[in-house]
C-alpha positions as a Markdown table, in Angstrom:
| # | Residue | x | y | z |
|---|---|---|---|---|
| 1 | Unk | 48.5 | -3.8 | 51.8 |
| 2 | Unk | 44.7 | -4.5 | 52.7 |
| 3 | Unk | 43.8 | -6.4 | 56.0 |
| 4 | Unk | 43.5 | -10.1 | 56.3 |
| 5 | Unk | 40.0 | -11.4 | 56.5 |
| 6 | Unk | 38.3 | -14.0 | 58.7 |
| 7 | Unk | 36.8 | -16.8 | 57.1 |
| 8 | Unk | 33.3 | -15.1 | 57.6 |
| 9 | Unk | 34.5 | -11.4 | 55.9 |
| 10 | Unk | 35.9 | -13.9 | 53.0 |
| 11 | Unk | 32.6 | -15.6 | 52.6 |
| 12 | Unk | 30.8 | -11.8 | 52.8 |
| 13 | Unk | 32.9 | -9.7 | 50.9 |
| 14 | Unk | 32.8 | -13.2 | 47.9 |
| 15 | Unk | 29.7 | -13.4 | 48.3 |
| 16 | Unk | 29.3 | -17.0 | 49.4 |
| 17 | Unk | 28.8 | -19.3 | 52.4 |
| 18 | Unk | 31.3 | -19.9 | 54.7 |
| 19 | Unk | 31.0 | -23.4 | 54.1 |
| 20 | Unk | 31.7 | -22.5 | 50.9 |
| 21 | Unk | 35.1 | -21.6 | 51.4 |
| 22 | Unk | 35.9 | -24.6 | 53.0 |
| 23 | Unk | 34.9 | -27.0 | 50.2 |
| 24 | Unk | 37.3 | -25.1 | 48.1 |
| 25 | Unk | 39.9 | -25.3 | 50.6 |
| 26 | Unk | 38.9 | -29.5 | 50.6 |
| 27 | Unk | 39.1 | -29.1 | 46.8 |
| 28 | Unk | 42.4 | -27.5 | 46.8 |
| 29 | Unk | 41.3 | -24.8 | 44.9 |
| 30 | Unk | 41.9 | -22.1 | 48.1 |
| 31 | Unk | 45.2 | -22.3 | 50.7 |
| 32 | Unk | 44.1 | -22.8 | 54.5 |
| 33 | Unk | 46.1 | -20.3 | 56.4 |
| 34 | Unk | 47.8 | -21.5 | 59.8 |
| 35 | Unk | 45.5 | -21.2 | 63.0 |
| 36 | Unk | 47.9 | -19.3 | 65.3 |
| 37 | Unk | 47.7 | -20.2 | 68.8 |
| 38 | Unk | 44.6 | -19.0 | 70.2 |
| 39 | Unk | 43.4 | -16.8 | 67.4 |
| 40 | Unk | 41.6 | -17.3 | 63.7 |
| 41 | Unk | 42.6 | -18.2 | 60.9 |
| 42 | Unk | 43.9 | -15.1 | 58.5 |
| 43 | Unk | 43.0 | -15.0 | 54.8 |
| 44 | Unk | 44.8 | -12.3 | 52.5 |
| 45 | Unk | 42.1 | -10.2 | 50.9 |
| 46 | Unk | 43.1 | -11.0 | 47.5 |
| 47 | Unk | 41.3 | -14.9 | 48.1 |
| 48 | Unk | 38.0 | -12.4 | 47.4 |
| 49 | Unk | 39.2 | -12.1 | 44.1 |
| 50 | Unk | 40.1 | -16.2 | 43.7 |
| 51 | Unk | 36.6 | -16.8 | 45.5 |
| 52 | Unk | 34.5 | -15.1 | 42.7 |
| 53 | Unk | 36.9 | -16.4 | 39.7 |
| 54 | Unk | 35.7 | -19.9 | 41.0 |
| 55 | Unk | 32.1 | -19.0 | 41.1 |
| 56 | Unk | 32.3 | -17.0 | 37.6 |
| 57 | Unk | 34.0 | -19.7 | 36.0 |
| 58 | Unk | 31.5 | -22.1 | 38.0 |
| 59 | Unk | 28.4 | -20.3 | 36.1 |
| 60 | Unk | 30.1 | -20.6 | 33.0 |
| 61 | Unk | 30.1 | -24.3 | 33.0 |
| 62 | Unk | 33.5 | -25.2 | 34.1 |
| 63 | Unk | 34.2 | -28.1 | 36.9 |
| 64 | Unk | 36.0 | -27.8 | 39.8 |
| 65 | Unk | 38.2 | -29.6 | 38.7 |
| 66 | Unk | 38.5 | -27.8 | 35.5 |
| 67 | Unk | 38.8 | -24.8 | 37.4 |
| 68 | Unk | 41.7 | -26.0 | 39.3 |
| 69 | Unk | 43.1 | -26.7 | 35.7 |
| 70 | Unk | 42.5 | -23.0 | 35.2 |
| 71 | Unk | 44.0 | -21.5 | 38.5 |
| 72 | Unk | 46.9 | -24.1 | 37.3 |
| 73 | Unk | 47.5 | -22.4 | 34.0 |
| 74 | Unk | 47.0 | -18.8 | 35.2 |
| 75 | Unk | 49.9 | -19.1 | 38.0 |
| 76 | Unk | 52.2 | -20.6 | 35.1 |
| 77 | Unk | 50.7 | -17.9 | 32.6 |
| 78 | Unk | 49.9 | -20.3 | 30.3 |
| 79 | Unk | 47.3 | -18.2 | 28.5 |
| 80 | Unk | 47.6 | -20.6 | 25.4 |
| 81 | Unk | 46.5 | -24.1 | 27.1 |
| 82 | Unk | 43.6 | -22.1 | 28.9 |
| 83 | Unk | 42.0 | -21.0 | 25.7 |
| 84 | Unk | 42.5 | -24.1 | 24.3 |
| 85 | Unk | 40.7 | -25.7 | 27.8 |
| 86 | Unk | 38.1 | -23.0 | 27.2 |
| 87 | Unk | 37.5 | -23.8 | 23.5 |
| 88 | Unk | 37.1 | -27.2 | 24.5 |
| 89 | Unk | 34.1 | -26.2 | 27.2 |
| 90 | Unk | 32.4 | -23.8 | 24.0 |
| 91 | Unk | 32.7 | -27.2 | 22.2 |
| 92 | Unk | 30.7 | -29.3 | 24.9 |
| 93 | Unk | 28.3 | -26.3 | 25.4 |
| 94 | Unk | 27.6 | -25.7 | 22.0 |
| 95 | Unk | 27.4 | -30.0 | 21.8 |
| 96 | Unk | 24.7 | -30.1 | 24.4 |
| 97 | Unk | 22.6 | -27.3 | 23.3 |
| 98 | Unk | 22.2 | -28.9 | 20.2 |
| 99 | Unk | 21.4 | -32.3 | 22.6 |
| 100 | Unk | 18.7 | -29.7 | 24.7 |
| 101 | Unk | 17.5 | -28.6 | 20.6 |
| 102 | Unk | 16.9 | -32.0 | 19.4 |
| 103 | Unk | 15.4 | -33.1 | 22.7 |
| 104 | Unk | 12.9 | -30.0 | 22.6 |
| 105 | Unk | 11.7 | -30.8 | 18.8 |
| 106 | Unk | 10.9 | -34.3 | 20.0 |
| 107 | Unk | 9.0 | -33.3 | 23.2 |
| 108 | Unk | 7.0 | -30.6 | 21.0 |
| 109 | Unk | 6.1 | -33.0 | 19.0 |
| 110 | Unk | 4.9 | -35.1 | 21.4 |
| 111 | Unk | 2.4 | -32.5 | 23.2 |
| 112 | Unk | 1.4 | -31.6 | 19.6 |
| 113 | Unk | 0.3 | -35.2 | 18.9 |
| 114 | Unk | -1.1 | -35.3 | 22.7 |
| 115 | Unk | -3.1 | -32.1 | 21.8 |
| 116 | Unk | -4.3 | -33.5 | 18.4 |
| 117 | Unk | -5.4 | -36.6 | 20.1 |
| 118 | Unk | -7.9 | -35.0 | 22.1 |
| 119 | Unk | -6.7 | -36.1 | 25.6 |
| 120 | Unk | -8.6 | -39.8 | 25.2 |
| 121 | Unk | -7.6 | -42.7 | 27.1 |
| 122 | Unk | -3.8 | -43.4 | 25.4 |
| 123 | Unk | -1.7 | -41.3 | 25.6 |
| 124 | Unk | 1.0 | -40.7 | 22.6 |
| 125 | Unk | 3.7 | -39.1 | 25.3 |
| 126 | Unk | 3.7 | -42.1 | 27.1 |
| 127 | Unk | 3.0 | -44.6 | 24.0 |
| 128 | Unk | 6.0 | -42.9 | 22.4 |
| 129 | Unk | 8.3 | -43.2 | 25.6 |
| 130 | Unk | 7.5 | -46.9 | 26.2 |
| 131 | Unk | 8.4 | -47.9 | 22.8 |
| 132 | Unk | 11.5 | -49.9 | 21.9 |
């Protein structure tokens, strides 16, 4: 069995900030081990592993509190209801890049009239943004 970490080898070996793993603990999303008398606080080495699934699943979009949702299903092995959780996340993803799309086309636009305009004293960025 490996060794039990302090809160610092945690952070290090996860590569996060300490303060880190408290905020997950705060979130529920990581156990706070007793403090025995005197001594620190004793994390099993396998948090390492639940440390980086939170930030993984952090840079893929998901919530904290999604992610709880996620660490839920796992310990139940409910491997249907977290594909269905992550099919819902591709939906919002692929929902707001077409959002960023739409909003690039319009701002294109917009420095392509501001460019045709010759840079005189209205602006069509600003015209356009002040319009009802």
């Amino acid at each position: 069995m490996a060794a039990a970490l302090t809160i610092g080898k945690l952070a290090k070996a996860a590569e996060v900030n300490v303060e880190t793993i408290r905020y997950y603990q705060r979130r529920g999303l990581l156990d706070e081990p007793p403090k025995p008398p005197g001594g620190q606080r004793r994390y099993p080495a396998e948090q390492v592993k639940r440390v980086r699934f939170i930030k993984r699943a952090q840079a893929l979009g998901f919530t904290l509190s999604e992610i709880g949702t996620l660490l839920a299903l796992d310990a139940a092995r409910v491997c249907h209801d977290t594909r269905a959780l992550a099919a819902h996340k591709l939906t919002s993803i692929e929902q707001k890049m077409a959002d960023l799309a739409a909003m690039r086309r319009v701002l294109d636009n917009l420095v392509q009239q501001c460019d045709a305009g010759g840079g005189g004293a209205e602006c069509p960025i600003i015209d356009a943004l002040a319009e009802e």
